[in-house]
PDB file of N, CA and C and ligand atoms in Angstrom:
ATOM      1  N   UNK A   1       6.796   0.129  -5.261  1.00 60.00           N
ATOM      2  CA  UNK A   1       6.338  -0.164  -3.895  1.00 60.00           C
ATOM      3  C   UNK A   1       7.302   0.429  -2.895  1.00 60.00           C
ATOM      4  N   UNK A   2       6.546   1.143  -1.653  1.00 80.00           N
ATOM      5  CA  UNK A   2       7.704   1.663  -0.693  1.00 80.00           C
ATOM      6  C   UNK A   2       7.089   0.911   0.215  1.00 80.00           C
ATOM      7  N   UNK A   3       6.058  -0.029   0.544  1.00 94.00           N
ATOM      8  CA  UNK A   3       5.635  -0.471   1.719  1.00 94.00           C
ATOM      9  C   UNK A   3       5.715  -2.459   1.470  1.00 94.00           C
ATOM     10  N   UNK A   4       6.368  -2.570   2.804  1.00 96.00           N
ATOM     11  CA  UNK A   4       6.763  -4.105   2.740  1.00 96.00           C
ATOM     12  C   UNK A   4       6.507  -4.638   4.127  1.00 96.00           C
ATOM     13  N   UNK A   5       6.358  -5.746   3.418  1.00 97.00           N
ATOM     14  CA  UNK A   5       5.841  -6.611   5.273  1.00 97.00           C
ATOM     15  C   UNK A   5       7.211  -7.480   5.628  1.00 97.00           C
ATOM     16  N   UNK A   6       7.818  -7.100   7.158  1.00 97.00           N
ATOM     17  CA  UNK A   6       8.777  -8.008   7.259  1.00 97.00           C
ATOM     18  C   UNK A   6       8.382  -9.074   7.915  1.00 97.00           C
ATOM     19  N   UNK A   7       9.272  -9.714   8.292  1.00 97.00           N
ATOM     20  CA  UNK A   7       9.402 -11.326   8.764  1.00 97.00           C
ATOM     21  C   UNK A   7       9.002 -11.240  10.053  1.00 97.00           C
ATOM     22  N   UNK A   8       8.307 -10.370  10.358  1.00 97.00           N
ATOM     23  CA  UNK A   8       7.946 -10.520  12.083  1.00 97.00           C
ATOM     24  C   UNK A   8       6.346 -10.671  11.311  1.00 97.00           C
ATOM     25  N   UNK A   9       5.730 -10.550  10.497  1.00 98.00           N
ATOM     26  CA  UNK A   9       4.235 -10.953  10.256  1.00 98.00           C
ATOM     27  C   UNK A   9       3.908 -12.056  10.728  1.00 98.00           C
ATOM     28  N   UNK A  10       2.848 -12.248  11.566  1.00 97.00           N
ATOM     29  CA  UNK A  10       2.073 -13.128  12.214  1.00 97.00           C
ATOM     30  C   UNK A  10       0.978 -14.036  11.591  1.00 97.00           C
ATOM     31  N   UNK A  11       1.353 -13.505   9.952  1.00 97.00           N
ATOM     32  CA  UNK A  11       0.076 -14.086   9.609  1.00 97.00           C
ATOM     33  C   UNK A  11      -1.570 -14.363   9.773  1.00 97.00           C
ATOM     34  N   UNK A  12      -1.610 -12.721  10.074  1.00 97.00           N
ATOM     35  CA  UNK A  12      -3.394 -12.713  11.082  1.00 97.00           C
ATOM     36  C   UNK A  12      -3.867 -12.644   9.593  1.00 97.00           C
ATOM     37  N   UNK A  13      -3.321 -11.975   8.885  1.00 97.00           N
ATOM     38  CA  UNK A  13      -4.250 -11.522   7.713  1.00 97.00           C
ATOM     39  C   UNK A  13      -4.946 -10.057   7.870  1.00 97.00           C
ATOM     40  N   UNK A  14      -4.908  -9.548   8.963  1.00 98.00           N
ATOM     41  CA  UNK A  14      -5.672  -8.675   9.094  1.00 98.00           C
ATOM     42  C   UNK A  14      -5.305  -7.075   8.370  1.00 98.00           C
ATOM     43  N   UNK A  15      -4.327  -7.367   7.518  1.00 98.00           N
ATOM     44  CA  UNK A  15      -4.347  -6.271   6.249  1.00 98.00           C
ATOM     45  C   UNK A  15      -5.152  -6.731   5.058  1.00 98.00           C
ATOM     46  N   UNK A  16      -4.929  -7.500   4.719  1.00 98.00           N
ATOM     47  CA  UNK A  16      -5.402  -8.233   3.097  1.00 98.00           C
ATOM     48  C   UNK A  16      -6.729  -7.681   2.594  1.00 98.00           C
ATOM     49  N   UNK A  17      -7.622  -7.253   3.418  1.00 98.00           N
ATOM     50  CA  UNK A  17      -8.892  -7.104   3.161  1.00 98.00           C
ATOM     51  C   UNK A  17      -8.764  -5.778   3.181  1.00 98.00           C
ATOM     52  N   UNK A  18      -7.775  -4.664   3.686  1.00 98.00           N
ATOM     53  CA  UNK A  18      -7.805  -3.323   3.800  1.00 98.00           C
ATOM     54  C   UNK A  18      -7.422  -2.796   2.784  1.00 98.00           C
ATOM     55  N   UNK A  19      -6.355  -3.496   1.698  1.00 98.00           N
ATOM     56  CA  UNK A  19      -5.836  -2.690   0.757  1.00 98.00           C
ATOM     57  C   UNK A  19      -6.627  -1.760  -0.505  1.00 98.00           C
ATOM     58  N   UNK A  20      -6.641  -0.891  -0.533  1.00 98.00           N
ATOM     59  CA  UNK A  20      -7.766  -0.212  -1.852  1.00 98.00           C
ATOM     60  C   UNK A  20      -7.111  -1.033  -3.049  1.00 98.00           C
ATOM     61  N   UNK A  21      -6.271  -1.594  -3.195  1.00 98.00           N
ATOM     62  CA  UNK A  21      -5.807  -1.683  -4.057  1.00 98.00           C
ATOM     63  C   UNK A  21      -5.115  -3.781  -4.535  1.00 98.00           C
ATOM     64  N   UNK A  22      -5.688  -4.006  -3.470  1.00 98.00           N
ATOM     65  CA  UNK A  22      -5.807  -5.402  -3.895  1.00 98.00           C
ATOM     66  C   UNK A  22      -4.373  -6.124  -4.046  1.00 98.00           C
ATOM     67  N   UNK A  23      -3.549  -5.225  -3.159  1.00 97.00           N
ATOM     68  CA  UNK A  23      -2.166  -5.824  -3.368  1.00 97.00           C
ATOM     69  C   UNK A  23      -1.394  -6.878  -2.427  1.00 97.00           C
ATOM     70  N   UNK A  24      -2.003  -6.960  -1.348  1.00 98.00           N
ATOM     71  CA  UNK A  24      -1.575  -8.242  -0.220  1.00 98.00           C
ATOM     72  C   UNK A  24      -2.078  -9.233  -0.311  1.00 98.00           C
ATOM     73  N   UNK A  25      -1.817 -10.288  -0.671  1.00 97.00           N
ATOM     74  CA  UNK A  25      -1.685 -11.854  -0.479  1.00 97.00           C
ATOM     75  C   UNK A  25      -1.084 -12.701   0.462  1.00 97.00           C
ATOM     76  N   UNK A  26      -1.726 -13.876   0.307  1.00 97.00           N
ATOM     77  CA  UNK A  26      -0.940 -15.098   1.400  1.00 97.00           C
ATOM     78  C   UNK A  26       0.176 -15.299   0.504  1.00 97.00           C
ATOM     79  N   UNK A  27       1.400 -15.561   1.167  1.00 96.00           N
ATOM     80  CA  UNK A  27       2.605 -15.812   0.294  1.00 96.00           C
ATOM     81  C   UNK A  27       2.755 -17.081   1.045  1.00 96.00           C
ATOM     82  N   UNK A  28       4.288 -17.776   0.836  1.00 95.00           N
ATOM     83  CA  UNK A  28       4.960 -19.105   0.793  1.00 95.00           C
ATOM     84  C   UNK A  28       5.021 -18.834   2.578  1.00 95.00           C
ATOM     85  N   UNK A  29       5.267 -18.267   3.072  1.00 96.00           N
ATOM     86  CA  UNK A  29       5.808 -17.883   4.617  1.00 96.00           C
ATOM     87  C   UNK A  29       4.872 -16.825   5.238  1.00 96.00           C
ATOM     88  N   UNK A  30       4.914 -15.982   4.988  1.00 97.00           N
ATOM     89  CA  UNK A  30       4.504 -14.695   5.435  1.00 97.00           C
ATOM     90  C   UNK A  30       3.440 -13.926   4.506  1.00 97.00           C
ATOM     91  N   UNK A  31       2.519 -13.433   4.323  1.00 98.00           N
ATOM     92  CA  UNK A  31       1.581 -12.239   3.568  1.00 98.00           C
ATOM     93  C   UNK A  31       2.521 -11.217   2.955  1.00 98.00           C
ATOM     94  N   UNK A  32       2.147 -11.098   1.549  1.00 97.00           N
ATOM     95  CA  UNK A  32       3.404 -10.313   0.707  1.00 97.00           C
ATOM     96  C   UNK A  32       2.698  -8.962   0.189  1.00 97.00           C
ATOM     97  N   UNK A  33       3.314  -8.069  -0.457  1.00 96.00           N
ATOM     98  CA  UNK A  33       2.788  -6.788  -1.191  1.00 96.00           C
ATOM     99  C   UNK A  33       3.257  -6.849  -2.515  1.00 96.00           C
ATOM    100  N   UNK A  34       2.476  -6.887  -3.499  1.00 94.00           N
ATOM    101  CA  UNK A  34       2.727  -6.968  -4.522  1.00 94.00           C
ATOM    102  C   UNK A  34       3.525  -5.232  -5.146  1.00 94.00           C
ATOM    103  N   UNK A  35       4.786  -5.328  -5.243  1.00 90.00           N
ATOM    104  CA  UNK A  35       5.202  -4.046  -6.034  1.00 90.00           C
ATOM    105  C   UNK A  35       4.400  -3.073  -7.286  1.00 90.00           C
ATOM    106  N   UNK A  36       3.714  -3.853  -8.186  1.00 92.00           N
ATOM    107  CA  UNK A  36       3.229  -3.381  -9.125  1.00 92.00           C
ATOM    108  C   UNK A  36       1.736  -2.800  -8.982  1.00 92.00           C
ATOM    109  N   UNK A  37       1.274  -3.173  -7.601  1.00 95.00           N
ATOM    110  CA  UNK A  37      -0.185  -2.633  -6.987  1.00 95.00           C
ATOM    111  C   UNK A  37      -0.341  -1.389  -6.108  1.00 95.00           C
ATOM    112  N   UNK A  38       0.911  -1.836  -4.994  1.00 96.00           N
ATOM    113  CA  UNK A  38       1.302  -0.993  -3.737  1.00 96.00           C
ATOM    114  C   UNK A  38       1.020   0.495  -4.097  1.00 96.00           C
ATOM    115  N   UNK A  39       0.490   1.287  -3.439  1.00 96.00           N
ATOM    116  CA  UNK A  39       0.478   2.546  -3.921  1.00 96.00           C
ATOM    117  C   UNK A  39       0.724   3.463  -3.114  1.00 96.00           C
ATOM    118  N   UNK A  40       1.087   3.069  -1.373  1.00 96.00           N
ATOM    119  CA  UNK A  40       0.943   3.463  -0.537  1.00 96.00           C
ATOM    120  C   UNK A  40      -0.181   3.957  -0.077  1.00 96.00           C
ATOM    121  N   UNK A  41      -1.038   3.734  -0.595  1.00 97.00           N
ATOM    122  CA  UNK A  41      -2.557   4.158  -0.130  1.00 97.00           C
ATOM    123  C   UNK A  41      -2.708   5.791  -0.777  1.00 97.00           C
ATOM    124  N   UNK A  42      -1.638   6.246  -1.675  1.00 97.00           N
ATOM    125  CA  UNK A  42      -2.032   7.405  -2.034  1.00 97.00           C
ATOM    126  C   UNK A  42      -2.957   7.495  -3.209  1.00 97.00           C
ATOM    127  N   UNK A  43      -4.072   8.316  -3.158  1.00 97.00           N
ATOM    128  CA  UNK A  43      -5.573   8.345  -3.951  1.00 97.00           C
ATOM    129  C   UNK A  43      -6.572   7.998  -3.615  1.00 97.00           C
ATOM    130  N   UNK A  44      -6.168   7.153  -2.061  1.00 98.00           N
ATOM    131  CA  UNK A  44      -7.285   6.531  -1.429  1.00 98.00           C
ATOM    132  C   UNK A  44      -7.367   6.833   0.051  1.00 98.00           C
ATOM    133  N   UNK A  45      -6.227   6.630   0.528  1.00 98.00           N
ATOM    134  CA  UNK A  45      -5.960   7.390   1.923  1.00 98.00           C
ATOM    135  C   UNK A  45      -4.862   8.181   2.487  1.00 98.00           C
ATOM    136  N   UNK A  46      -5.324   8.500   3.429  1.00 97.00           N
ATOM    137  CA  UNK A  46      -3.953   9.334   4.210  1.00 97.00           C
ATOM    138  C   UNK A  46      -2.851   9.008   4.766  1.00 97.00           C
ATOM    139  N   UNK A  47      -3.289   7.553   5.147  1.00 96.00           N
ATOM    140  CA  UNK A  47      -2.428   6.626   5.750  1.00 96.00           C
ATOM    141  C   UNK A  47      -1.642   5.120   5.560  1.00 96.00           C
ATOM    142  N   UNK A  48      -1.104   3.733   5.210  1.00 97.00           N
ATOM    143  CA  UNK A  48      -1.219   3.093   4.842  1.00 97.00           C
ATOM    144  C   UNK A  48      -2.005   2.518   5.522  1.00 97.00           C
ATOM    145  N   UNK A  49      -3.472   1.691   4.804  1.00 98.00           N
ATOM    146  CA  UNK A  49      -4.139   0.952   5.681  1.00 98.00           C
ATOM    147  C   UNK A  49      -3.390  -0.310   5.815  1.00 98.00           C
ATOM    148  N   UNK A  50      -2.957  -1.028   5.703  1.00 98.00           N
ATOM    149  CA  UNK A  50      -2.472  -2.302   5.647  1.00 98.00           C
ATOM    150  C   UNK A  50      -1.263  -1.912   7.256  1.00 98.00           C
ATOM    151  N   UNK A  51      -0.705  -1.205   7.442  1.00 98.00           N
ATOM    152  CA  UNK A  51       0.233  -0.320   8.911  1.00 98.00           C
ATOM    153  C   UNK A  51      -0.668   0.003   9.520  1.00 98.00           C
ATOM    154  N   UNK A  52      -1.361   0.457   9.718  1.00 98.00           N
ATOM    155  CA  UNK A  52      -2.681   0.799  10.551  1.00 98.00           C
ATOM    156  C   UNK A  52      -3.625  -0.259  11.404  1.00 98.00           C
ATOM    157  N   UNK A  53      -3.883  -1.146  10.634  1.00 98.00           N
ATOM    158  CA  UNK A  53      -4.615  -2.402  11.246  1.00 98.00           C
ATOM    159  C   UNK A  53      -3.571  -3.654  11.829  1.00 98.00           C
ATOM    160  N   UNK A  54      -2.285  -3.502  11.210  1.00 98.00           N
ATOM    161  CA  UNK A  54      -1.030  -4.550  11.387  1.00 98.00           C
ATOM    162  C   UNK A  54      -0.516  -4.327  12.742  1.00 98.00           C
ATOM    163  N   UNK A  55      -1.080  -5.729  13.786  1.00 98.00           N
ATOM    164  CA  UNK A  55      -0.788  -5.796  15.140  1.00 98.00           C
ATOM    165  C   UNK A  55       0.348  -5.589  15.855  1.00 98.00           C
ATOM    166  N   UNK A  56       1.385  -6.469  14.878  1.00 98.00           N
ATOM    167  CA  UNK A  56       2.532  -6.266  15.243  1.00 98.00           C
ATOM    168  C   UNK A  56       3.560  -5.320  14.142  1.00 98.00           C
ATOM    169  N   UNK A  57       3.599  -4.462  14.162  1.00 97.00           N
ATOM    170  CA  UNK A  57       4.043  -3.171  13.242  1.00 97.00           C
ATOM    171  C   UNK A  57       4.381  -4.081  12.058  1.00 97.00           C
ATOM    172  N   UNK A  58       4.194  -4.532  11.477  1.00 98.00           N
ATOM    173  CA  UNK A  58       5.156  -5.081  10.128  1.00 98.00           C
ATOM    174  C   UNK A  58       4.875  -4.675   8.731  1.00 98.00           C
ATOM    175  N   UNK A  59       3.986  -3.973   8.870  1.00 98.00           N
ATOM    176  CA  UNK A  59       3.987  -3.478   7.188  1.00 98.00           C
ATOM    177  C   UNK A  59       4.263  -1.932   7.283  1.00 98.00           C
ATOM    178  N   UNK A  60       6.093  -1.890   6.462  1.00 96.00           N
ATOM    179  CA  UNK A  60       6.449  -0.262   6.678  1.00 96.00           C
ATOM    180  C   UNK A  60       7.118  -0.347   5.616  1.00 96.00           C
ATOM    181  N   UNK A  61       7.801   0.985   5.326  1.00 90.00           N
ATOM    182  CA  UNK A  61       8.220   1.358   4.400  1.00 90.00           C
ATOM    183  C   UNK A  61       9.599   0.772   4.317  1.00 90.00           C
ATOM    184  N   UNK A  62       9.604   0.458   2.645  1.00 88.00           N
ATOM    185  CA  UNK A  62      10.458  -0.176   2.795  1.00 88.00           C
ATOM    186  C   UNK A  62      12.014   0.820   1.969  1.00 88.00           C
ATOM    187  N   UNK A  63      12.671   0.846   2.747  1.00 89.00           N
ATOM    188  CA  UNK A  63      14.012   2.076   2.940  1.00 89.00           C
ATOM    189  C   UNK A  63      14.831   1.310   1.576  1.00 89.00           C
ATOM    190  N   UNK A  64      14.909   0.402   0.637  1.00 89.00           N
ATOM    191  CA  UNK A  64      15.275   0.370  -0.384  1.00 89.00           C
ATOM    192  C   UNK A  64      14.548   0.739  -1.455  1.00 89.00           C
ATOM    193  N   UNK A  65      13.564   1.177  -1.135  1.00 86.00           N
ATOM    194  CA  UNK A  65      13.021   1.173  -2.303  1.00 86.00           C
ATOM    195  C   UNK A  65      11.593   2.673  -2.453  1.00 86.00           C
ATOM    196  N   UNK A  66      11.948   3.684  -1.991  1.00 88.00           N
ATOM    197  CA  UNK A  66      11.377   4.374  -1.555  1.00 88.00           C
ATOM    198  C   UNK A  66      10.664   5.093  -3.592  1.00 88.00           C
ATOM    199  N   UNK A  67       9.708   5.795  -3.106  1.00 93.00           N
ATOM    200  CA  UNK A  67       8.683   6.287  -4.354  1.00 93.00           C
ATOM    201  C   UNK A  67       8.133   7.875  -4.059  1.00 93.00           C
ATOM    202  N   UNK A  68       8.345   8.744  -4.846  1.00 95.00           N
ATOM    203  CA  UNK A  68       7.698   9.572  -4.574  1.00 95.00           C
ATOM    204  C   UNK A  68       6.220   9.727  -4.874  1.00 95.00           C
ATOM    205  N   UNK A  69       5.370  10.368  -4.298  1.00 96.00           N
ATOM    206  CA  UNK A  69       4.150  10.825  -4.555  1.00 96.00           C
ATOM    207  C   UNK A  69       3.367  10.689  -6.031  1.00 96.00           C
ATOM    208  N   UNK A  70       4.181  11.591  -6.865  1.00 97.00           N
ATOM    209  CA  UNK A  70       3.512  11.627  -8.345  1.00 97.00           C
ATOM    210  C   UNK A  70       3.518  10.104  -8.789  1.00 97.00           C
ATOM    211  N   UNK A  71       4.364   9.213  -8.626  1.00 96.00           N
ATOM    212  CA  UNK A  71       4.528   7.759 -10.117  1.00 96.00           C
ATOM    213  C   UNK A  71       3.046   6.915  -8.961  1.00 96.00           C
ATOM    214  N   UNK A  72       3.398   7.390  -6.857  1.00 96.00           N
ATOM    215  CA  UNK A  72       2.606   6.484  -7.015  1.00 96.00           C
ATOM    216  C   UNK A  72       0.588   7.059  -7.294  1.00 96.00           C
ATOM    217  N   UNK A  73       0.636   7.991  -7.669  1.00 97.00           N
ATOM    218  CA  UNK A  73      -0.834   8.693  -8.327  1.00 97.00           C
ATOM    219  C   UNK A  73      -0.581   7.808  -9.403  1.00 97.00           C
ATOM    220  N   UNK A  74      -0.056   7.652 -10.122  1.00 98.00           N
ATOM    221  CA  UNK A  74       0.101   7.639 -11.519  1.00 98.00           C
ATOM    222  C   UNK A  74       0.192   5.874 -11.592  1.00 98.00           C
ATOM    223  N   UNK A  75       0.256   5.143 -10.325  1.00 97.00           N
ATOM    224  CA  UNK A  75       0.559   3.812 -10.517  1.00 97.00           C
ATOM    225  C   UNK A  75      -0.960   3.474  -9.928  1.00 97.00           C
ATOM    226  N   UNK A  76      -2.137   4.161  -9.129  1.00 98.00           N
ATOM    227  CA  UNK A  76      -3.197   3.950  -8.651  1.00 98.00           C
ATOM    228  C   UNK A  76      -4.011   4.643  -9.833  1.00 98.00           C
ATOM    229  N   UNK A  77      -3.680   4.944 -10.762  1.00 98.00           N
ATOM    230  CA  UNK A  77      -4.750   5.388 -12.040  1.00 98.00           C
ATOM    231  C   UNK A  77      -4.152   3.861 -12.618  1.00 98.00           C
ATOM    232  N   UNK A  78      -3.447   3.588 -13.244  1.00 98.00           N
ATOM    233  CA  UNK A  78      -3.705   2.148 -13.830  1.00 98.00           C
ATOM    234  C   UNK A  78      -4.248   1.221 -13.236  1.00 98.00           C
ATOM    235  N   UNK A  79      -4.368   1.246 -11.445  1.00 97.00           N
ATOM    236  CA  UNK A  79      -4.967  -0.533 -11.208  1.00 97.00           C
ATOM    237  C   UNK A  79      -6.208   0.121 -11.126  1.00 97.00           C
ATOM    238  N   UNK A  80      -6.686   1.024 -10.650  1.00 98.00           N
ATOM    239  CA  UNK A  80      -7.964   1.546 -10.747  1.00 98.00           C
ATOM    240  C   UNK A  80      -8.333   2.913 -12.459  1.00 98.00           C
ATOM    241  N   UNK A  81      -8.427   1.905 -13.648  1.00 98.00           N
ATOM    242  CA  UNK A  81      -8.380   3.038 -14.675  1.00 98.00           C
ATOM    243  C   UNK A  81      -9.469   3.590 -15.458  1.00 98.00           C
ATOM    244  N   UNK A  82     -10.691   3.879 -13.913  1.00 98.00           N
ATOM    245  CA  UNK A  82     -12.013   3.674 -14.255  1.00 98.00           C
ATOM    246  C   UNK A  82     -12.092   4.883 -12.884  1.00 98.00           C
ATOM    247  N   UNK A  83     -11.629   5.108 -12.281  1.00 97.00           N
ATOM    248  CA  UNK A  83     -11.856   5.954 -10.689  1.00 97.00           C
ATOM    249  C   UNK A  83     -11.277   7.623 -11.562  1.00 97.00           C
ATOM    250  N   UNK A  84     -12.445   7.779 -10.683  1.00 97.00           N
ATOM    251  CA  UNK A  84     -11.626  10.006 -11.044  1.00 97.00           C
ATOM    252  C   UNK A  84     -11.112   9.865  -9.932  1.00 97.00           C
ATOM    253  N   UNK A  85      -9.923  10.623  -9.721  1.00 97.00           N
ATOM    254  CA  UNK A  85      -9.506  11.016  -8.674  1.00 97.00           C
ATOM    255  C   UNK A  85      -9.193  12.180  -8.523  1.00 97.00           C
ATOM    256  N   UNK A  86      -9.774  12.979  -7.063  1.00 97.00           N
ATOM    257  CA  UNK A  86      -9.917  14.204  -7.183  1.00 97.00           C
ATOM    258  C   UNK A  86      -8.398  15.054  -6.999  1.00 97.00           C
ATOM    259  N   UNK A  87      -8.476  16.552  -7.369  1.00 96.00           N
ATOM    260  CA  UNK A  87      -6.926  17.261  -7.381  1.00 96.00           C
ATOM    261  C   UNK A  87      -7.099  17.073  -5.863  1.00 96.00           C
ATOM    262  N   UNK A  88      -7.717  17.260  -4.454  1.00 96.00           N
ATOM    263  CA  UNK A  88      -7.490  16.768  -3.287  1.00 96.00           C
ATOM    264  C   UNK A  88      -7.308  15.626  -3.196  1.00 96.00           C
ATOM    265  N   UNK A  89      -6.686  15.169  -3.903  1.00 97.00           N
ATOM    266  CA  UNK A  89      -7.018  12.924  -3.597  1.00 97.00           C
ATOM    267  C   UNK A  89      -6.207  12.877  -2.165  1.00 97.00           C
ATOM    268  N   UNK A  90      -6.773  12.055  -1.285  1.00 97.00           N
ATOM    269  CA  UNK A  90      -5.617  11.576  -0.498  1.00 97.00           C
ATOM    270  C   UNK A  90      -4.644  11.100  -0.155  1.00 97.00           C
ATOM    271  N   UNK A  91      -3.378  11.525   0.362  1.00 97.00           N
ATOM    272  CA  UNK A  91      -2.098  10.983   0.034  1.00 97.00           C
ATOM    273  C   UNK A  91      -1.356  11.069   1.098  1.00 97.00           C
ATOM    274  N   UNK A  92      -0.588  10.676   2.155  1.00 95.00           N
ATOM    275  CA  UNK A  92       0.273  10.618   3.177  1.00 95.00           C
ATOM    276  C   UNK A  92       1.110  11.299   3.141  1.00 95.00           C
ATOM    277  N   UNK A  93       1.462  11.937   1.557  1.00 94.00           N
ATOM    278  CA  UNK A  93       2.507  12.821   1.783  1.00 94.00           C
ATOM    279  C   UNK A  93       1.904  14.465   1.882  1.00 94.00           C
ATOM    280  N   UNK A  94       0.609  14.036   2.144  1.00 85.00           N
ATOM    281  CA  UNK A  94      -0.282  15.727   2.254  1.00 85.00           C
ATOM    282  C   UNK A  94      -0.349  15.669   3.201  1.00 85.00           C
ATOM    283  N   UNK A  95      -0.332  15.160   4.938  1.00 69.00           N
ATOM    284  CA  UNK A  95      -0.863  15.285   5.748  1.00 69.00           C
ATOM    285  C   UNK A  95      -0.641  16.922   6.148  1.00 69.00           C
TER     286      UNK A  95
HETATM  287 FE1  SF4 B 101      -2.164  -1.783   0.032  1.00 90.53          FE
HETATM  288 FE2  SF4 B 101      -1.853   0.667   1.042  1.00 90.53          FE
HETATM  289 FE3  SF4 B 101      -0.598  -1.407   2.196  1.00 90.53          FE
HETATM  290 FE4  SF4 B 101       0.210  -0.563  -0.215  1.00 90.53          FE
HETATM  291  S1  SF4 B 101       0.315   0.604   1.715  1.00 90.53           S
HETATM  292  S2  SF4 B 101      -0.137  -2.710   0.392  1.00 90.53           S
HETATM  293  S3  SF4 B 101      -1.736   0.112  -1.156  1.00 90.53           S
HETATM  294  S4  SF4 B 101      -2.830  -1.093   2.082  1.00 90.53           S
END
C-alpha cells in the first residue's frame, strides 16, 4: 500500500464506495486502507479514486511506504483473479 488516510478524515465515507478494489473500511476512529488490497488504483484508474472524492485531502500517499508500479499490477491481478487487464491498463504512473 502507498495510499493512507490520515487523522484529519472526517469520516464522510465518501471514498469507501469508490475503491475498485474493496479496500476502505470503517475502522476504530477513522476509515482505514487495507495494505493487502490498496493498489493505488493502478489497472483500474489513472488516479486514486478514494483522493479524488476525499473532501478534506486525506487519503495520500503514504511516504513510508511507497510501491512501484509492477508489484502494484501484480497485487490487482490477485484481488481481482478473474479480470484481463489490458497492456494499456490504467495506472497513475502513465499519466
Ligand atoms: Fe482503493 Fe485506489 Fe484508494 Fe487504494 S488508492 S484505497 S485502490 S481507491
Amino acid at each position: 500500500m502507498a495510499t493512507m488516510i490520515t487523522e484529519e478524515c472526517i469520516n464522510c465515507g465518501a471514498c469507501e464506495p469508490e475503491c475498485p478494489n474493496e479496500a476502505i473500511s470503517e475502522g476504530e476512529d477513522i476509515f482505514i486502507i487495507d495494505p493487502d488490497r490498496c493498489t493505488e488504483c493502478v489497472g483500474h484508474f489513472d488516479t486514486e479514486q478514494c483522493a479524488a472524492v476525499c473532501p478534506v485531502n486525506c487519503c495520500v500517499t503514504d511516504p513510508n511506504n511507497e510501491e512501484a508500479e509492477a508489484p502494484l499490477l501484480a497485487r490487482a491481478k490477485v484481488v481481482h483473479p478473474l479480470k484481463i487487464f489490458p497492456a494499456d491498463y490504467p495506472s497513475r504512473f502513465r499519466q
